[in-house]
GROMACS .gro file of C-alpha atoms in nm:
model
  183
    1MET     CA    1   6.482  10.931   7.490
    2PRO     CA    2   6.164  10.802   7.657
    3MET     CA    3   6.183  10.555   7.943
    4SER     CA    4   6.079  10.197   7.896
    5SER     CA    5   5.777  10.080   8.090
    6SER     CA    6   6.009   9.894   8.328
    7GLU     CA    7   6.218  10.207   8.392
    8SER     CA    8   5.902  10.410   8.434
    9ALA     CA    9   5.763  10.161   8.686
   10THR     CA   10   6.090  10.168   8.883
   11ALA     CA   11   6.092  10.550   8.883
   12LEU     CA   12   5.734  10.551   9.010
   13LYS     CA   13   5.823  10.302   9.284
   14ARG     CA   14   6.117  10.520   9.391
   15THR     CA   15   5.890  10.825   9.406
   16VAL     CA   16   5.628  10.641   9.610
   17ILE     CA   17   5.889  10.509   9.853
   18VAL     CA   18   6.043  10.854   9.901
   19ALA     CA   19   5.697  11.005   9.958
   20ILE     CA   20   5.606  10.737  10.214
   21PHE     CA   21   5.942  10.771  10.389
   22ALA     CA   22   5.902  11.152  10.396
   23ALA     CA   23   5.558  11.122  10.551
   24VAL     CA   24   5.683  10.880  10.816
   25ALA     CA   25   5.989  11.100  10.886
   26VAL     CA   26   5.769  11.406  10.938
   27VAL     CA   27   5.536  11.212  11.169
   28LEU     CA   28   5.836  11.086  11.369
   29SER     CA   29   5.963  11.446  11.394
   30LEU     CA   30   5.622  11.567  11.515
   31VAL     CA   31   5.608  11.290  11.777
   32GLU     CA   32   5.959  11.354  11.905
   33ALA     CA   33   5.890  11.730  11.922
   34GLN     CA   34   5.638  11.645  12.194
   35ILE     CA   35   5.903  11.477  12.411
   36PRO     CA   36   6.045  11.728  12.662
   37LEU     CA   37   6.420  11.663  12.657
   38VAL     CA   38   6.514  11.987  12.834
   39GLY     CA   39   6.379  11.831  13.154
   40VAL     CA   40   6.651  11.565  13.140
   41GLY     CA   41   6.930  11.819  13.107
   42LEU     CA   42   6.960  11.850  12.732
   43MET     CA   43   6.984  12.184  12.560
   44PRO     CA   44   6.675  12.347  12.407
   45GLY     CA   45   6.609  12.216  12.059
   46ALA     CA   46   6.772  11.879  12.127
   47LYS     CA   47   6.594  11.593  11.953
   48LEU     CA   48   6.618  11.216  11.947
   49GLY     CA   49   6.664  11.203  11.568
   50PHE     CA   50   6.398  10.943  11.497
   51ALA     CA   51   6.342  11.085  11.146
   52ASN     CA   52   6.693  10.962  11.066
   53ILE     CA   53   6.550  10.611  11.076
   54MET     CA   54   6.384  10.685  10.744
   55ILE     CA   55   6.685  10.867  10.597
   56LEU     CA   56   6.927  10.582  10.670
   57THR     CA   57   6.675  10.322  10.554
   58CYS     CA   58   6.636  10.515  10.228
   59ILE     CA   59   7.015  10.520  10.182
   60PHE     CA   60   7.018  10.140  10.210
   61PHE     CA   61   6.746  10.088   9.948
   62LEU     CA   62   6.755  10.375   9.702
   63ARG     CA   63   6.998  10.603   9.521
   64GLY     CA   64   7.181  10.888   9.687
   65ARG     CA   65   6.970  11.147   9.506
   66ASP     CA   66   6.653  10.983   9.636
   67ALA     CA   67   6.781  11.000   9.993
   68PHE     CA   68   6.894  11.360   9.934
   69VAL     CA   69   6.541  11.453   9.819
   70LEU     CA   70   6.407  11.281  10.131
   71VAL     CA   71   6.640  11.486  10.353
   72ILE     CA   72   6.527  11.811  10.190
   73LEU     CA   73   6.157  11.717  10.206
   74LYS     CA   74   6.179  11.610  10.570
   75THR     CA   75   6.373  11.921  10.669
   76LEU     CA   76   6.147  12.168  10.490
   77LEU     CA   77   5.820  12.006  10.595
   78THR     CA   78   5.928  11.969  10.957
   79ALA     CA   79   6.057  12.327  10.974
   80PHE     CA   80   5.734  12.451  10.817
   81LEU     CA   81   5.523  12.262  11.071
   82LEU     CA   82   5.734  12.318  11.382
   83GLY     CA   83   5.994  12.583  11.345
   84THR     CA   84   6.144  12.911  11.255
   85PHE     CA   85   6.406  13.017  11.004
   86SER     CA   86   6.690  12.949  11.248
   87SER     CA   87   6.561  12.599  11.325
   88LEU     CA   88   6.541  12.538  10.949
   89LEU     CA   89   6.901  12.648  10.910
   90PHE     CA   90   7.023  12.436  11.202
   91SER     CA   91   6.829  12.133  11.084
   92LEU     CA   92   6.945  12.176  10.725
   93PHE     CA   93   7.314  12.196  10.821
   94GLY     CA   94   7.281  11.897  11.055
   95SER     CA   95   7.071  11.688  10.818
   96LEU     CA   96   7.291  11.747  10.515
   97LEU     CA   97   7.615  11.671  10.700
   98SER     CA   98   7.456  11.361  10.854
   99PHE     CA   99   7.329  11.247  10.514
  100VAL     CA  100   7.670  11.289  10.349
  101VAL     CA  101   7.849  11.098  10.625
  102MET     CA  102   7.598  10.812  10.633
  103PHE     CA  103   7.579  10.791  10.252
  104LEU     CA  104   7.957  10.771  10.217
  105LEU     CA  105   7.985  10.509  10.491
  106VAL     CA  106   7.710  10.294  10.335
  107LYS     CA  107   7.821  10.328   9.974
  108TRP     CA  108   8.199  10.326  10.011
  109GLY     CA  109   8.245  10.163  10.348
  110GLY     CA  110   8.118   9.833  10.222
  111LYS     CA  111   8.067   9.585  10.503
  112LYS     CA  112   8.330   9.754  10.724
  113PHE     CA  113   8.070   9.943  10.926
  114SER     CA  114   7.762   9.816  11.103
  115VAL     CA  115   7.425   9.986  11.065
  116ILE     CA  116   7.455  10.101  11.425
  117GLY     CA  117   7.803  10.243  11.363
  118ILE     CA  118   7.680  10.429  11.055
  119SER     CA  119   7.386  10.564  11.252
  120ILE     CA  120   7.613  10.684  11.533
  121ALA     CA  121   7.836  10.860  11.277
  122GLY     CA  122   7.524  11.023  11.131
  123GLY     CA  123   7.408  11.138  11.475
  124LEU     CA  124   7.750  11.285  11.554
  125ALA     CA  125   7.760  11.458  11.215
  126HIS     CA  126   7.409  11.597  11.262
  127ASN     CA  127   7.495  11.750  11.599
  128THR     CA  128   7.824  11.890  11.467
  129GLY     CA  129   7.648  12.041  11.165
  130GLN     CA  130   7.393  12.208  11.391
  131LEU     CA  131   7.670  12.359  11.603
  132PHE     CA  132   7.840  12.498  11.292
  133ALA     CA  133   7.508  12.654  11.188
  134ALA     CA  134   7.466  12.802  11.536
  135ALA     CA  135   7.820  12.941  11.528
  136ILE     CA  136   7.737  13.112  11.198
  137VAL     CA  137   7.402  13.249  11.319
  138PHE     CA  138   7.536  13.371  11.653
  139LYS     CA  139   7.875  13.473  11.508
  140SER     CA  140   8.050  13.299  11.793
  141THR     CA  141   8.241  12.976  11.841
  142SER     CA  142   8.159  12.970  12.213
  143ILE     CA  143   7.855  12.761  12.119
  144PHE     CA  144   8.093  12.465  12.084
  145TYR     CA  145   8.097  12.421  12.462
  146TYR     CA  146   7.780  12.215  12.396
  147LEU     CA  147   7.985  11.974  12.185
  148PRO     CA  148   8.060  11.713  12.458
  149VAL     CA  149   7.693  11.687  12.557
  150LEU     CA  150   7.585  11.669  12.193
  151LEU     CA  151   7.845  11.402  12.114
  152ILE     CA  152   7.718  11.184  12.398
  153THR     CA  153   7.360  11.246  12.285
  154GLY     CA  154   7.456  11.162  11.925
  155ILE     CA  155   7.607  10.832  12.033
  156VAL     CA  156   7.307  10.729  12.244
  157THR     CA  157   7.047  10.831  11.985
  158GLY     CA  158   7.262  10.686  11.706
  159ILE     CA  159   7.252  10.348  11.877
  160ALA     CA  160   6.871  10.361  11.911
  161VAL     CA  161   6.823  10.475  11.551
  162GLY     CA  162   7.070  10.212  11.429
  163PHE     CA  163   6.880   9.929  11.597
  164ALA     CA  164   6.554  10.056  11.447
  165VAL     CA  165   6.709  10.080  11.099
  166ARG     CA  166   6.856   9.732  11.123
  167TYR     CA  167   6.512   9.593  11.207
  168LEU     CA  168   6.332   9.806  10.946
  169VAL     CA  169   6.569   9.717  10.661
  170ALA     CA  170   6.536   9.348  10.741
  171SER     CA  171   6.155   9.376  10.753
  172LEU     CA  172   6.119   9.586  10.438
  173SER     CA  173   6.350   9.350  10.248
  174LYS     CA  174   6.075   9.089  10.271
  175ILE     CA  175   5.818   9.313  10.099
  176SER     CA  176   5.789   9.277   9.722
  177LEU     CA  177   5.797   9.656   9.664
  178PHE     CA  178   6.156   9.664   9.793
  179GLU     CA  179   6.289   9.347   9.628
  180GLU     CA  180   6.428   9.517   9.320
  181PHE     CA  181   6.612   9.773   9.533
  182LEU     CA  182   6.811   9.523   9.738
  183GLY     CA  183   7.180   9.570   9.670
   0.00000   0.00000   0.00000
């Protein structure tokens, strides 16, 4: 059954928004890759998670499958531009777990959780997912000794990302392109 012109226009808008969000997420990942976090005591590969600004914003406006596509696009493009197979695996585990947690909290948590709380949960899930991937790759659970540092990092970066998302969602809500996607 063919789509109506209204459905077709909405599908096109969703595609454009996901593409724009993916481009911004990749740029944010490239920028944060230039920030040397090892110098402040964080483990190699640690990131601030600024690309999650776009993922969480997408969850607020679009469907779960749109945000899932965004996660996959961001992860593949960023790994292609910056990484290796292991960084792809770590990022994929972390990104998917973070996406699932944030999506469930947004969609089924109702108004019980703040944007900042959801972002913190996403940051904690991302770091936990990456540790699980590392445990699989290195065939050792001793990697979990990084967990306390990563949990603290996830909380701090989750707060920063949450504030950015709160501001971005409020700002985008005023743009006509996003009006029909407000829930």
